[in-house]
Amino acid sequence: MGVLSGKKGVVFGVANKRSIAWAIAQAWHEAGAELAFTYQGERLKDNVGTLAATFGEDTLITECDVTQDDHIDRVFNEVGDRFDGQLDLLLHSVAFAPKEALEGDFVSTTREAFRVAHDVSAYSLVALARGAAPLMTEGGSILAMSYYGAEKVVPHYNVMGVAKAALEASTRYLAYDLGPRQIRVNCISAGPMNTLAARGISGFGDMLKHHAEVAPLKRNVDPAELGSTGTFLASDGGAAITGQVIYVDSGYQVMGM
Ligand code: 0WE
């Protein structure tokens, strides 16, 4: 029996098979959870549908633009119907900043780029937690993805770093609000991963190399390792862990030089 058997979960942020969301979803599935998936727009529907169908042809997949309150309301109605009003797990693996904002100087960030980055990447966790909480009647585990650029300057990460700082702080405030209902809220701060979101970021290959050279473990992070930590946090192993940011980064975060 898997550590998540009988648990029901909803996963936001699968784009393709390299997505962090997919790595964590696979680990949750292997641990016995039953999952539903959302996709961000029509162009990702088939990708997510094909992946989700490997867990069974009847897996719920539904569209969710996390900046639209009506999408979020509909998704939790559908999830509640599918899982008989029970939800235990939620994965938030969603971020976006306009490409220009990740290229120049942070000081050049426009009001609109700042707004969009925070709406998609940070406020969405608050909105999803509020939608999920009424279904998490037996407690639950909410997991979001962060990155080191939330706490230290990573050149060009810019407004995403500020949005991840807001995401991490939101995790602590949500942990406080939802704690009395035994709903836990945590972040995994992952080392740089070779995903769709990272592709097209100039110098990303050099970042991976730097990370592997500096990190105590002298290697990058395997997506399956994010899955293992995600399963631990969702399981009884993580039952007293809430409001935390757990670094899954080969130890990079401890280094001063
Ligand atoms: O959080 C992220 C990236 C998220 C992301 C990626 C994109 C690329 C395409 C958000 N918005 C966009 N917008 C786009 O138009 N990471 C942790 C990966 C990442 O992104 C970086 C990094 C790292 C690491 C950007 C600059 C510097 C380092």
CSV table of C-alpha atoms and ligand atoms in Angstrom, one decimal:
chain,number,residue,atom,x,y,z
A,1,MET,CA,0.0,0.0,0.0
A,2,GLY,CA,1.4,3.4,-1.1
A,3,VAL,CA,1.7,6.2,1.5
A,4,LEU,CA,-0.9,8.2,-0.4
A,5,SER,CA,-3.4,5.4,-1.1
A,6,GLY,CA,-7.0,6.6,-0.9
A,7,LYS,CA,-5.8,10.3,-1.3
A,8,LYS,CA,-7.4,12.5,-4.0
A,9,GLY,CA,-5.3,15.3,-5.6
A,10,VAL,CA,-5.4,18.0,-8.2
A,11,VAL,CA,-2.4,19.1,-10.1
A,12,PHE,CA,-1.9,22.5,-11.7
A,13,GLY,CA,1.0,23.1,-14.1
A,14,VAL,CA,1.6,20.2,-16.3
A,15,ALA,CA,2.8,21.4,-19.8
A,16,ASN,CA,4.7,18.3,-21.0
A,17,LYS,CA,6.5,15.2,-19.8
A,18,ARG,CA,9.4,17.3,-18.5
A,19,SER,CA,7.2,19.5,-16.3
A,20,ILE,CA,8.0,19.5,-12.6
A,21,ALA,CA,4.3,19.0,-12.1
A,22,TRP,CA,4.4,15.8,-14.1
A,23,ALA,CA,7.3,14.5,-12.0
A,24,ILE,CA,5.5,15.1,-8.8
A,25,ALA,CA,2.2,13.8,-10.2
A,26,GLN,CA,3.9,10.5,-11.2
A,27,ALA,CA,5.3,10.1,-7.7
A,28,TRP,CA,1.9,10.9,-6.1
A,29,HIS,CA,0.3,8.4,-8.4
A,30,GLU,CA,2.9,5.7,-7.7
A,31,ALA,CA,2.2,6.3,-4.0
A,32,GLY,CA,-1.4,5.5,-4.6
A,33,ALA,CA,-3.1,8.9,-5.0
A,34,GLU,CA,-5.9,9.4,-7.5
A,35,LEU,CA,-5.3,12.6,-9.4
A,36,ALA,CA,-7.1,15.2,-11.6
A,37,PHE,CA,-5.2,17.6,-13.9
A,38,THR,CA,-5.7,21.1,-15.2
A,39,TYR,CA,-4.2,22.6,-18.4
A,40,GLN,CA,-3.5,26.2,-19.0
A,41,GLY,CA,-4.9,26.7,-22.5
A,42,GLU,CA,-6.1,24.8,-25.7
A,43,ARG,CA,-2.5,24.5,-26.9
A,44,LEU,CA,-1.6,22.3,-23.9
A,45,LYS,CA,-4.8,20.3,-23.8
A,46,ASP,CA,-3.6,17.3,-25.9
A,47,ASN,CA,-0.2,17.1,-24.1
A,48,VAL,CA,-1.8,17.0,-20.7
A,49,GLY,CA,-4.6,14.7,-21.9
A,50,THR,CA,-2.1,12.1,-23.2
A,51,LEU,CA,-0.1,12.2,-20.0
A,52,ALA,CA,-3.1,12.1,-17.7
A,53,ALA,CA,-4.6,9.2,-19.7
A,54,THR,CA,-1.6,7.0,-18.6
A,55,PHE,CA,-3.3,7.0,-15.2
A,56,GLY,CA,-6.6,5.8,-16.7
A,57,GLU,CA,-8.7,6.9,-19.6
A,58,ASP,CA,-11.3,8.5,-17.2
A,59,THR,CA,-8.8,10.8,-15.4
A,60,LEU,CA,-10.4,14.3,-15.0
A,61,ILE,CA,-8.6,16.9,-17.1
A,62,THR,CA,-10.0,20.4,-17.3
A,63,GLU,CA,-8.9,23.9,-18.3
A,64,CYS,CA,-7.7,26.4,-15.7
A,65,ASP,CA,-6.3,29.8,-16.4
A,66,VAL,CA,-5.4,30.7,-12.8
A,67,THR,CA,-5.9,34.4,-13.4
A,68,GLN,CA,-9.7,33.7,-14.0
A,69,ASP,CA,-11.8,33.3,-10.8
A,70,ASP,CA,-14.6,31.6,-12.9
A,71,HIS,CA,-12.1,29.0,-14.1
A,72,ILE,CA,-11.0,28.3,-10.5
A,73,ASP,CA,-14.6,28.0,-9.3
A,74,ARG,CA,-15.5,25.6,-12.1
A,75,VAL,CA,-12.4,23.5,-11.5
A,76,PHE,CA,-13.2,22.9,-7.8
A,77,ASN,CA,-16.8,22.1,-8.6
A,78,GLU,CA,-15.7,19.5,-11.2
A,79,VAL,CA,-13.0,18.1,-8.8
A,80,GLY,CA,-15.6,17.9,-5.9
A,81,ASP,CA,-18.0,16.0,-8.2
A,82,ARG,CA,-15.4,13.6,-9.4
A,83,PHE,CA,-13.9,12.9,-6.0
A,84,ASP,CA,-17.3,12.8,-4.0
A,85,GLY,CA,-16.5,16.0,-2.2
A,86,GLN,CA,-13.1,14.8,-1.0
A,87,LEU,CA,-9.7,16.4,-1.7
A,88,ASP,CA,-6.4,15.8,0.1
A,89,LEU,CA,-3.6,17.1,-2.2
A,90,LEU,CA,-3.0,20.1,-4.4
A,91,LEU,CA,0.1,20.9,-6.4
A,92,HIS,CA,0.7,24.5,-7.6
A,93,SER,CA,3.5,24.4,-10.3
A,94,VAL,CA,2.6,27.5,-12.2
A,95,ALA,CA,4.6,30.6,-13.0
A,96,PHE,CA,4.9,33.3,-15.6
A,97,ALA,CA,6.6,36.6,-16.2
A,98,PRO,CA,6.7,38.3,-19.6
A,99,LYS,CA,9.9,37.3,-21.4
A,100,GLU,CA,11.2,40.9,-21.6
A,101,ALA,CA,11.1,41.1,-17.8
A,102,LEU,CA,13.5,38.1,-17.5
A,103,GLU,CA,16.0,39.7,-20.0
A,104,GLY,CA,16.9,43.2,-19.0
A,105,ASP,CA,17.5,44.9,-15.6
A,106,PHE,CA,15.1,44.4,-12.7
A,107,VAL,CA,14.9,48.2,-12.4
A,108,SER,CA,13.2,48.3,-15.9
A,109,THR,CA,10.3,46.0,-14.8
A,110,THR,CA,7.0,47.6,-16.0
A,111,ARG,CA,4.0,47.9,-13.8
A,112,GLU,CA,2.2,45.5,-16.1
A,113,ALA,CA,4.9,42.8,-16.1
A,114,PHE,CA,5.1,43.1,-12.3
A,115,ARG,CA,1.3,42.7,-12.0
A,116,VAL,CA,1.1,39.7,-14.4
A,117,ALA,CA,4.1,37.9,-12.7
A,118,HIS,CA,2.5,38.3,-9.3
A,119,ASP,CA,-1.0,37.4,-10.4
A,120,VAL,CA,0.0,34.2,-12.2
A,121,SER,CA,2.8,33.1,-10.0
A,122,ALA,CA,1.8,34.2,-6.4
A,123,TYR,CA,-1.8,35.3,-6.1
A,124,SER,CA,-2.9,32.1,-7.8
A,125,LEU,CA,-1.8,30.0,-4.8
A,126,VAL,CA,-4.0,32.1,-2.5
A,127,ALA,CA,-7.0,31.7,-4.9
A,128,LEU,CA,-6.4,27.9,-5.4
A,129,ALA,CA,-6.0,27.3,-1.6
A,130,ARG,CA,-9.3,29.1,-1.0
A,131,GLY,CA,-11.0,26.9,-3.6
A,132,ALA,CA,-9.5,23.7,-2.3
A,133,ALA,CA,-10.0,24.2,1.4
A,134,PRO,CA,-13.7,23.5,1.5
A,135,LEU,CA,-13.1,20.1,-0.1
A,136,MET,CA,-10.2,19.3,2.3
A,137,THR,CA,-12.5,18.2,5.1
A,138,GLU,CA,-10.1,15.6,6.5
A,139,GLY,CA,-7.1,17.9,6.3
A,140,GLY,CA,-4.8,18.2,3.3
A,141,SER,CA,-1.5,19.1,1.8
A,142,ILE,CA,-0.9,22.0,-0.5
A,143,LEU,CA,2.5,22.1,-2.3
A,144,ALA,CA,3.9,25.0,-4.4
A,145,MET,CA,7.2,25.3,-6.3
A,146,SER,CA,9.7,28.0,-5.6
A,147,TYR,CA,13.3,28.9,-6.5
A,148,TYR,CA,16.4,30.4,-4.8
A,149,GLY,CA,15.9,33.7,-6.6
A,150,ALA,CA,13.2,34.4,-4.0
A,151,GLU,CA,15.8,34.9,-1.3
A,152,LYS,CA,19.0,36.0,-3.2
A,153,VAL,CA,19.6,37.8,-6.4
A,154,VAL,CA,19.9,35.5,-9.4
A,155,PRO,CA,20.8,37.8,-12.4
A,156,HIS,CA,17.9,38.0,-14.8
A,157,TYR,CA,15.4,36.1,-12.6
A,158,ASN,CA,14.2,39.7,-11.8
A,159,VAL,CA,10.5,40.0,-11.1
A,160,MET,CA,10.1,36.2,-10.9
A,161,GLY,CA,12.3,36.4,-7.8
A,162,VAL,CA,10.0,39.0,-6.2
A,163,ALA,CA,7.0,37.0,-7.2
A,164,LYS,CA,8.5,33.8,-5.6
A,165,ALA,CA,9.2,35.8,-2.4
A,166,ALA,CA,5.5,36.7,-2.4
A,167,LEU,CA,4.7,33.0,-3.0
A,168,GLU,CA,6.8,31.9,-0.1
A,169,ALA,CA,5.4,34.5,2.2
A,170,SER,CA,1.9,33.5,1.1
A,171,THR,CA,2.7,29.9,1.9
A,172,ARG,CA,3.4,31.0,5.6
A,173,TYR,CA,0.2,33.0,5.9
A,174,LEU,CA,-1.9,30.3,4.3
A,175,ALA,CA,-0.3,27.7,6.6
A,176,TYR,CA,-1.4,29.9,9.5
A,177,ASP,CA,-5.0,30.4,8.2
A,178,LEU,CA,-5.6,26.8,7.2
A,179,GLY,CA,-3.6,25.0,10.0
A,180,PRO,CA,-6.6,24.7,12.3
A,181,ARG,CA,-8.2,22.6,9.6
A,182,GLN,CA,-5.1,20.4,9.4
A,183,ILE,CA,-4.4,21.7,5.9
A,184,ARG,CA,-0.6,22.1,5.5
A,185,VAL,CA,1.0,24.4,2.9
A,186,ASN,CA,4.6,24.1,1.9
A,187,CYS,CA,7.0,25.0,-0.9
A,188,ILE,CA,9.7,22.9,-2.6
A,189,SER,CA,12.5,25.2,-3.7
A,190,ALA,CA,14.0,23.3,-6.6
A,191,GLY,CA,17.4,23.7,-8.1
A,192,PRO,CA,17.4,24.7,-11.8
A,193,MET,CA,15.6,22.1,-13.9
A,194,ASN,CA,15.6,21.5,-17.6
A,195,THR,CA,11.9,22.2,-18.3
A,196,LEU,CA,9.9,24.1,-21.0
A,197,ALA,CA,9.9,27.1,-18.7
A,198,ALA,CA,13.7,27.1,-18.6
A,199,ARG,CA,14.2,26.6,-22.3
A,200,GLY,CA,14.8,29.8,-24.2
A,201,ILE,CA,16.3,31.5,-21.1
A,202,SER,CA,19.7,32.5,-22.4
A,203,GLY,CA,22.6,31.0,-20.5
A,204,PHE,CA,20.5,28.4,-18.9
A,205,GLY,CA,22.9,25.6,-19.8
A,206,ASP,CA,25.7,27.5,-18.1
A,207,MET,CA,23.4,27.9,-15.0
A,208,LEU,CA,22.9,24.2,-14.8
A,209,LYS,CA,26.7,23.6,-15.1
A,210,HIS,CA,27.5,26.3,-12.4
A,211,HIS,CA,24.9,24.7,-10.1
A,212,ALA,CA,26.4,21.3,-10.4
A,213,GLU,CA,29.9,22.6,-9.8
A,214,VAL,CA,29.0,24.6,-6.7
A,215,ALA,CA,26.4,22.5,-5.0
A,216,PRO,CA,27.7,20.1,-2.2
A,217,LEU,CA,26.3,17.1,-4.1
A,218,LYS,CA,28.2,18.2,-7.2
A,219,ARG,CA,25.3,17.4,-9.5
A,220,ASN,CA,21.9,18.8,-10.6
A,221,VAL,CA,18.5,17.6,-9.4
A,222,ASP,CA,16.6,14.7,-11.0
A,223,PRO,CA,12.9,15.5,-11.4
A,224,ALA,CA,12.1,12.2,-9.7
A,225,GLU,CA,13.8,13.6,-6.6
A,226,LEU,CA,11.2,16.4,-6.6
A,227,GLY,CA,8.6,13.7,-6.8
A,228,SER,CA,10.0,11.9,-3.7
A,229,THR,CA,10.1,15.1,-1.6
A,230,GLY,CA,6.6,16.0,-2.9
A,231,THR,CA,5.4,12.6,-1.8
A,232,PHE,CA,7.0,12.9,1.6
A,233,LEU,CA,5.5,16.3,2.2
A,234,ALA,CA,2.0,15.0,1.2
A,235,SER,CA,2.3,11.9,3.3
A,236,ASP,CA,2.1,11.4,7.1
A,237,GLY,CA,5.9,11.8,7.1
A,238,GLY,CA,5.2,15.5,6.6
A,239,ALA,CA,2.3,15.7,9.0
A,240,ALA,CA,3.8,18.3,11.3
A,241,ILE,CA,5.5,20.3,8.5
A,242,THR,CA,3.7,23.4,7.4
A,243,GLY,CA,4.6,26.9,6.2
A,244,GLN,CA,8.1,25.7,5.1
A,245,VAL,CA,10.3,26.1,2.1
A,246,ILE,CA,12.2,22.8,1.6
A,247,TYR,CA,15.3,23.1,-0.6
A,248,VAL,CA,15.7,20.3,-3.1
A,249,ASP,CA,18.7,21.7,-4.8
A,250,SER,CA,21.7,19.4,-4.2
A,251,GLY,CA,22.6,21.6,-1.2
A,252,TYR,CA,23.3,24.7,-3.3
A,253,GLN,CA,21.4,27.1,-0.9
A,254,VAL,CA,23.8,26.5,2.0
A,255,MET,CA,26.8,27.8,0.1
A,256,GLY,CA,28.3,31.3,0.7
A,257,MET,CA,30.9,31.0,-2.0
B,1,0WE,O1,10.8,30.0,-12.2
B,1,0WE,C1,11.5,29.7,-13.2
B,1,0WE,C2,11.1,30.2,-14.6
B,1,0WE,C3,9.7,30.6,-14.7
B,1,0WE,C4,9.3,31.3,-16.0
B,1,0WE,C5,9.9,31.0,-17.2
B,1,0WE,C6,9.5,31.8,-18.3
B,1,0WE,C7,10.2,31.6,-19.7
B,1,0WE,C8,9.3,32.0,-20.8
B,1,0WE,C9,8.4,32.4,-15.9
B,1,0WE,N1,8.1,33.1,-16.9
B,1,0WE,C10,8.6,32.8,-18.1
B,1,0WE,N2,8.2,33.6,-19.2
B,1,0WE,C11,8.5,33.3,-20.5
B,1,0WE,O2,8.2,34.0,-21.4
B,1,0WE,N3,12.7,29.1,-13.0
B,1,0WE,C12,13.1,28.8,-11.6
B,1,0WE,C13,13.6,28.8,-14.1
B,1,0WE,C14,14.5,30.0,-14.3
B,1,0WE,O3,14.1,31.0,-15.0
B,1,0WE,C15,15.2,31.9,-15.0
B,1,0WE,C16,16.2,31.4,-14.3
B,1,0WE,C17,15.8,30.2,-13.8
B,1,0WE,C18,16.6,29.3,-12.9
B,1,0WE,C19,15.2,33.2,-15.6
B,1,0WE,C20,16.4,33.9,-15.5
B,1,0WE,C21,17.4,33.5,-14.7
B,1,0WE,C22,17.4,32.2,-14.1
